[in-house]
XYZ file of C-alpha atoms in Angstrom:
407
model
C -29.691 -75.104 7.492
C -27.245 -74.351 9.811
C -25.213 -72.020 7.679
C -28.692 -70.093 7.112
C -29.025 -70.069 11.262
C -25.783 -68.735 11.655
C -26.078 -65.874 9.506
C -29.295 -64.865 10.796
C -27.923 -65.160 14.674
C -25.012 -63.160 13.478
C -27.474 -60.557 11.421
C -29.183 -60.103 14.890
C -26.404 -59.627 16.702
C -24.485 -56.870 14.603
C -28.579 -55.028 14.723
C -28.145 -55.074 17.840
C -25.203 -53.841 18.461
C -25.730 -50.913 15.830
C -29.032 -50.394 17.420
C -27.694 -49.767 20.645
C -24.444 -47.868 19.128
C -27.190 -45.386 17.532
C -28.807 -45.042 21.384
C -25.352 -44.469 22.950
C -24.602 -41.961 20.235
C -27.906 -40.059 20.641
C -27.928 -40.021 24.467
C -24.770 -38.669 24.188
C -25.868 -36.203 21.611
C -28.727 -35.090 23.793
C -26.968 -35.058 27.039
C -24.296 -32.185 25.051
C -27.209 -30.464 24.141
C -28.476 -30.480 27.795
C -25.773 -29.159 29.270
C -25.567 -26.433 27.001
C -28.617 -25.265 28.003
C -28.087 -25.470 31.360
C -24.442 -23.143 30.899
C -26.892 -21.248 28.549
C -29.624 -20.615 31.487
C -26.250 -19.832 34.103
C -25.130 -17.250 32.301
C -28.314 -15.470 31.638
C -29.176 -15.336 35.603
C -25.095 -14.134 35.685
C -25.660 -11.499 33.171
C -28.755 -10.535 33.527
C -29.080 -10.259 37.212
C -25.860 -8.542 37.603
C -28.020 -5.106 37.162
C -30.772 -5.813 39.266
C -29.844 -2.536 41.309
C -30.765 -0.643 37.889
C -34.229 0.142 37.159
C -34.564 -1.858 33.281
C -37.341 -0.501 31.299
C -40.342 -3.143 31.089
C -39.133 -3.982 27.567
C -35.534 -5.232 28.796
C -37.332 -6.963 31.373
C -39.353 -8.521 29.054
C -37.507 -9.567 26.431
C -35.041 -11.421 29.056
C -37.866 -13.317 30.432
C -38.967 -14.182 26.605
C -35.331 -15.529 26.102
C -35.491 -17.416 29.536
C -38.846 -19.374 28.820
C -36.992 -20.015 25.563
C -33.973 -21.901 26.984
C -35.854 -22.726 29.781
C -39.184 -24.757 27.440
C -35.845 -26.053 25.524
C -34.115 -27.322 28.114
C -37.366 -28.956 29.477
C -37.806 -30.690 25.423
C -34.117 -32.129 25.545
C -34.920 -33.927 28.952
C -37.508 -35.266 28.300
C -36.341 -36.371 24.856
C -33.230 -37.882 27.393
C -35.550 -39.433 29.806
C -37.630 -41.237 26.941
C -34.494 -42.444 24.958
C -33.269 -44.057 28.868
C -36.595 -45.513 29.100
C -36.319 -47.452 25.706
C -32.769 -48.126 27.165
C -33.676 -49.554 30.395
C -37.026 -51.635 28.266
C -34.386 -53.227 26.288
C -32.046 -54.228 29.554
C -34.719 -55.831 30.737
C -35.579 -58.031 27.809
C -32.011 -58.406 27.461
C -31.532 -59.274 31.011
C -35.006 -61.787 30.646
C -33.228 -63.624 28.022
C -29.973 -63.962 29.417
C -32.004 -65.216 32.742
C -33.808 -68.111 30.075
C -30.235 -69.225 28.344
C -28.438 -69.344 31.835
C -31.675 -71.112 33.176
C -31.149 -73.673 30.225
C -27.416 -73.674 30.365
C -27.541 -74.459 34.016
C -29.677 -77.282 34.050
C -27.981 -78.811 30.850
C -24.760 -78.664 33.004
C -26.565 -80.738 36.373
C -27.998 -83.325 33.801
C -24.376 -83.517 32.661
C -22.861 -83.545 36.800
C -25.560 -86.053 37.501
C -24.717 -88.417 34.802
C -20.385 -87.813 35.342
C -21.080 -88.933 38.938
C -22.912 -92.249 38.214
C -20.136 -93.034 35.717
C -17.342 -91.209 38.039
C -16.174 -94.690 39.478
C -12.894 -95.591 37.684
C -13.562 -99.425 37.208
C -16.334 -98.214 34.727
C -14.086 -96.279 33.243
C -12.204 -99.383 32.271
C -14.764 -101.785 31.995
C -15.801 -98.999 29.257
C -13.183 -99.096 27.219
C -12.514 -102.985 28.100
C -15.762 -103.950 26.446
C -14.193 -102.055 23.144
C -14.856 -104.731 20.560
C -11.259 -103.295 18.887
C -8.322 -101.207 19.490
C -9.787 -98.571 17.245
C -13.611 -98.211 18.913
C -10.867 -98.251 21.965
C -9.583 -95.343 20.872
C -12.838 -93.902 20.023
C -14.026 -94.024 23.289
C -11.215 -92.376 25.067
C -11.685 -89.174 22.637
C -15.264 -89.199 23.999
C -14.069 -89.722 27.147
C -12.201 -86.393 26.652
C -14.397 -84.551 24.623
C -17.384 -85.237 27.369
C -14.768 -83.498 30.172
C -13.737 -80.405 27.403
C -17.566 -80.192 27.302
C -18.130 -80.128 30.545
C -15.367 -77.688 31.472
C -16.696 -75.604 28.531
C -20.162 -75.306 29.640
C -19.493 -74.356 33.200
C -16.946 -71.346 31.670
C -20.123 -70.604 29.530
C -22.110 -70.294 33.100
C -19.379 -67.711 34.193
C -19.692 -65.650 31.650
C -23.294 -65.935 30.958
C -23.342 -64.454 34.778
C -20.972 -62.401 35.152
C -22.880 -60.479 31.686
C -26.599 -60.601 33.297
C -24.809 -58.991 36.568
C -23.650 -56.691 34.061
C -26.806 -55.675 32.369
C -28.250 -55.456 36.189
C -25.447 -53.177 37.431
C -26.286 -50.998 33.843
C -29.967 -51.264 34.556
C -29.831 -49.853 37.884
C -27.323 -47.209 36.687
C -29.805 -45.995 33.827
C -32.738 -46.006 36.103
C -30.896 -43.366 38.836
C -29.943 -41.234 35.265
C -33.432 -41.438 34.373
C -34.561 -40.536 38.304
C -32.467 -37.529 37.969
C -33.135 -36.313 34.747
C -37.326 -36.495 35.555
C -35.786 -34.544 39.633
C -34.050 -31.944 36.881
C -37.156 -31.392 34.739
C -39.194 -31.143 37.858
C -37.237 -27.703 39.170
C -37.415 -26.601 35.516
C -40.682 -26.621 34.823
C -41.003 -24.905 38.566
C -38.935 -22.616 37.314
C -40.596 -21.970 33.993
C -44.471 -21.774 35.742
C -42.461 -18.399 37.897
C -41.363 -17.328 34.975
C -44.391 -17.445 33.019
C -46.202 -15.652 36.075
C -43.615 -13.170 36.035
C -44.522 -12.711 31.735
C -47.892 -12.335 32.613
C -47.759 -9.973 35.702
C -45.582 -7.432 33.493
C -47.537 -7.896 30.061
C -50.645 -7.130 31.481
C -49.166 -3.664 33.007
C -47.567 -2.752 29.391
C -50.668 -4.008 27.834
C -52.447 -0.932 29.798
C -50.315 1.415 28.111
C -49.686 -0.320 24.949
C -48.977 2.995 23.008
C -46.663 4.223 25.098
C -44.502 1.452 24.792
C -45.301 0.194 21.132
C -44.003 4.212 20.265
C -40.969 3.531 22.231
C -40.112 0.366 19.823
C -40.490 2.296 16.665
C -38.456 5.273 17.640
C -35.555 2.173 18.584
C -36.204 0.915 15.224
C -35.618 4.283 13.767
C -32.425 4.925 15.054
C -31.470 1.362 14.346
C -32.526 1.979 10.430
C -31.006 5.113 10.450
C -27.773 3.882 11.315
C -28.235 1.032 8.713
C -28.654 3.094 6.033
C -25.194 4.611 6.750
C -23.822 1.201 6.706
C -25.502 0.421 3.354
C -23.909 3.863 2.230
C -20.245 3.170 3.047
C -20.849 -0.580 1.526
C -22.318 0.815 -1.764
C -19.547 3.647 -2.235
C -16.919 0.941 -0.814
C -18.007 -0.961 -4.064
C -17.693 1.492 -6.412
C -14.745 3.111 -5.553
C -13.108 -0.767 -5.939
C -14.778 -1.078 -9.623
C -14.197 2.536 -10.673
C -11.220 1.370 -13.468
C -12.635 -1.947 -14.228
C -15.319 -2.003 -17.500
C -18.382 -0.352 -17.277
C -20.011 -4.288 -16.565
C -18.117 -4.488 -13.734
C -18.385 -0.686 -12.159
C -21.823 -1.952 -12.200
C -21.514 -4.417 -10.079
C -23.474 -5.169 -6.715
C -19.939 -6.855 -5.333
C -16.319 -6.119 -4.195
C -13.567 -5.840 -7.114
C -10.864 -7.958 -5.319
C -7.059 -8.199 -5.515
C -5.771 -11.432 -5.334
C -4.873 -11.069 -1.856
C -8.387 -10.297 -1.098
C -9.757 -13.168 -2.571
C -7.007 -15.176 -0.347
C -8.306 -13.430 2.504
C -12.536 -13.690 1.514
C -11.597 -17.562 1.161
C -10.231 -18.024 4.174
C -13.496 -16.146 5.989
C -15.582 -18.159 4.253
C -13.788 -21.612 5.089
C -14.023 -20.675 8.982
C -18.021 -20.064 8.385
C -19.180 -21.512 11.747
C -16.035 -21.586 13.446
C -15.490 -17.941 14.104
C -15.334 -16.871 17.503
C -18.125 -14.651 19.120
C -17.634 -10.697 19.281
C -17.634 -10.607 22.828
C -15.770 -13.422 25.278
C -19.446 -13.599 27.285
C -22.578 -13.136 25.925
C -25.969 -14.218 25.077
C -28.122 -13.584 21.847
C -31.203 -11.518 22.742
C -32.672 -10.726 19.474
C -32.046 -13.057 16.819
C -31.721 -12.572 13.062
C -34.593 -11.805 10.504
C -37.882 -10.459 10.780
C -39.935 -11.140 14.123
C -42.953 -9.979 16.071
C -41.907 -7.740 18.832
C -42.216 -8.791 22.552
C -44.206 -6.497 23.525
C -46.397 -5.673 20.410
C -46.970 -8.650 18.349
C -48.086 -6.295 15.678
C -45.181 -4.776 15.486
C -42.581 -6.246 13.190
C -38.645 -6.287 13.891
C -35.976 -6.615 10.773
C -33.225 -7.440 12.880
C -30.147 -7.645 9.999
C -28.046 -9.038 12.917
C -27.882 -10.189 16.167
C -28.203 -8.203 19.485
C -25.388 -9.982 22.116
C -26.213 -8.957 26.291
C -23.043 -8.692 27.552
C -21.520 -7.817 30.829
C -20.344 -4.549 31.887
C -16.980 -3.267 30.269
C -17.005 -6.135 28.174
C -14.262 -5.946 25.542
C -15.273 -6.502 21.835
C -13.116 -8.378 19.743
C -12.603 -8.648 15.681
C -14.357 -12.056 14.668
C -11.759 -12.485 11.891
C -8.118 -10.588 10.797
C -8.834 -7.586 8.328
C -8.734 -4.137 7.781
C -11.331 -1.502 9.822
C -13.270 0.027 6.858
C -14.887 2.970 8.858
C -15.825 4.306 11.907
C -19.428 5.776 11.962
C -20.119 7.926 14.493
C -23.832 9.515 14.647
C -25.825 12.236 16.907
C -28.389 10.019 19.526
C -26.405 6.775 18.771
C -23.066 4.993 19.935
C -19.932 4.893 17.302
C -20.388 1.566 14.797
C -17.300 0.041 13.545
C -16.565 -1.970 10.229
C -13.834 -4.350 9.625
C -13.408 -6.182 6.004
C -12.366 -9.106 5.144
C -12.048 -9.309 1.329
C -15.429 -8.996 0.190
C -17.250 -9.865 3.329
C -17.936 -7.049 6.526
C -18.433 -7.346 10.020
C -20.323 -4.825 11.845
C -19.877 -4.159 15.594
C -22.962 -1.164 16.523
C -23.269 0.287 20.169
C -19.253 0.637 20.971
C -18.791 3.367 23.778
C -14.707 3.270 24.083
C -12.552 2.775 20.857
C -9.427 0.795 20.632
C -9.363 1.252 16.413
C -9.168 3.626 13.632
C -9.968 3.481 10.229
C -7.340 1.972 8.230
C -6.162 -0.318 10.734
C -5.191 -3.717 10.398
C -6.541 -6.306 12.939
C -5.987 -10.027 13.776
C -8.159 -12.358 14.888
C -9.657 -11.528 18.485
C -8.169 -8.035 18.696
C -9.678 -5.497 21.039
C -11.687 -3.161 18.984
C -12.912 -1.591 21.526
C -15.814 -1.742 24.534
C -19.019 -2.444 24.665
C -21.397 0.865 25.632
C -23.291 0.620 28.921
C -26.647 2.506 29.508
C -25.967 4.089 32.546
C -29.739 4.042 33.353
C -30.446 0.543 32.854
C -27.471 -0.768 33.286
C -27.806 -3.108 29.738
C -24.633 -3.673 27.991
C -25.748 -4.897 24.423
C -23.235 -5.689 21.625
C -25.404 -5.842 18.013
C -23.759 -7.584 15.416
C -23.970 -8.094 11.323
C -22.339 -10.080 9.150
C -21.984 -8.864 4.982
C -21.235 -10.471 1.773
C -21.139 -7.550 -0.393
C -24.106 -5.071 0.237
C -26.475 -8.227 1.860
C -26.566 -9.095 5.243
C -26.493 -12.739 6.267
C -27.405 -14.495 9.624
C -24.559 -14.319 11.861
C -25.347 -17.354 13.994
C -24.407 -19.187 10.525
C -20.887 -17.663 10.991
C -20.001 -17.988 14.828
C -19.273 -20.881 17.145
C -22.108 -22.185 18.842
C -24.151 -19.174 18.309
């Protein structure tokens, strides 16, 4: 029975400590996450409001207060999420603390029943006329070991008092330590969501403006998504003839083929891209993604659909762009009504950086890892500096936050 006892205390114990190890692990998880966010929000007000001398268009302005509610409702959800994960945190304290209070409660008076009864029996004389009255040497001996045992036991249970304390002003000191996180997390959330109602106003205030002149703007996105096609179509070009050329003496299967014919030190070089999927660094040393990948309702027309095959990065002004990975630049594309668009490969896979005003590259050129390819154009009306960025296996595009750190 007491085996059985002892593996269910110790079952309890090594739940609770996993229970709380999982806690510890996702507040710390969560707290990451937060501060992300919070850099995330920084540099937006940085970038963005480094041009507030230019006059943006109402769609720039829009689409940076779409990304701001965005990080700014997400940053809101991860405190909260903190706040409620310290509040189960502080609920189990307090049990924790409640028990420890009942056990020390128990110990304590277990340890004056034990003082009481020492001091009646503390006079020496009894001491001997205890072990006197021994029938034989060996119930003699007997008593002595209680004798000793009763003082160990003693001395134990007053170290057990210590401790027991010295833990419950532990869990107190951790208490109030998780209640002043929690205080400032709900103080934080507070000025967020003040900052998110403005925000929202703002939305609002310049929606219903556009909203009088919908045409005039929803025109404006198409003839952006022209040029933006247009330019992808000459990407899709180069790929497709890139292919060709590389299967032109293979069999008639493979000059067929939808994919790169690779020499063995392109493979080497296409497996190393692909092992560093995630890990690649971003195009730009500061940035923040404006337009994500994939098809999405536009900002300002909701029935208007954007195929974004990349990313669009706001940068700041002059802001160097940098090859995401070492290969070769495939081509330079350079079109009437649009900024130059370089290519770099990297076996079989291509990285596209679009809306380049200076060039640091030609075609042919071997890069390295983080190389200045060039600069960023600036729209000398707006003042916008916007990087967009696609990633290819082959002919198909793929998401590039998939590929870069922390995108």
């Amino acid at each position: 029975m007491f085996k059985k006892n002892l593996y269910i205390f110790l079952g309890l114990c090594l739940f609770s400590i996993m229970f709380s190890f999982a806690q510890s692990s996702k507040q710390k998880e969560l707290e990451n996450r937060r501060l992300e966010l919070t850099r995330e929000i920084n540099k937006i007000n940085e970038l963005l409001d480094s041009n507030k001398s230019k006059q943006k268009s109402q769609i720039t302005v829009i689409e940076d207060l779409n990304y701001k509610v965005s990080v700014r409702e997400n940053l809101i959800k991860v405190t909260n999420q903190q706040a409620n994960l310290l509040t189960r945190e502080i609920n189990n304290n307090q049990k924790e603390i409640s028990a420890n209070r009942e056990e020390l409660k128990v110990l304590k008076d277990n340890y004056a029943s034990m003082i009481r009864k020492s001091y009646k029996n503390k006079n020496k004389s009894s001491r001997v006329m205890f072990l006197l009255s021994s029938s034989n040497f060996k119930q003699a001996y007997k008593r002595i070991q209680y004798l000793n045992q009763y003082a160990d036991y003693q001395k134990k249970q007053g170290e057990n008092i210590r401790t027991k304390t010295e833990a419950l002003q532990k869990s107190n000191q951790e208490l109030l330590k998780k209640k002043e996180a929690k205080n400032k997390l709900i103080a934080e959330n507070k000025i967020a969501q003040k900052a998110l109602e403005k925000e929202r106003k703002e939305h609002e205030v310049i929606m219903s403006a556009i909203k009088k002149d919908l045409n005039k703007y929803a025109s404006q996105i198409k003839e952006k998504q022209r040029e933006a096609r247009k330019i992808d179509r000459a990407i899709d070009k180069i790929i497709r003839d890139a292919i060709a050329k590389s299967n032109k003496s293979k069999s008639k299967a493979a000059a067929s083929s939808k994919g790169f014919a690779l020499t063995a030190e392109a493979k080497a070089l296409a497996k190393d891209f692909l092992s560093n999927k995630g890990k690649l660094p971003w195009p730009v040393e500061k940035g923040i993604v404006k337009v994500r990948y994939g098809r999405q309702p536009s900002p300002i027309d909701r029935t208007v659909t954007i195929n974004s095959n990349g990313v669009r990065i706001s940068t700041e002004k002059n802001a160097k762009v940098r090859a995401v990975f070492a290969g070769e630049v495939m081509s330079i594309i350079k079109q009437k009504r649009s900024n130059p668009t370089v290519l770099i490969k990297h076996g079989n896979y291509i990285t596209v950086y679009k809306n380049l005003g200076k060039l640091s590259v030609k075609q042919g050129d071997k890069v390295s890892t983080k190389q200045e390819i060039g600069e960023v154009f600036t729209n000398p009306a707006t003042g916008e500096t916007v990087l967009r960025f696609s990633v290819y296996k082959d002919n198909a595009t793929e998401n590039p936050s998939s590929w870069i750190f922390k995108m």
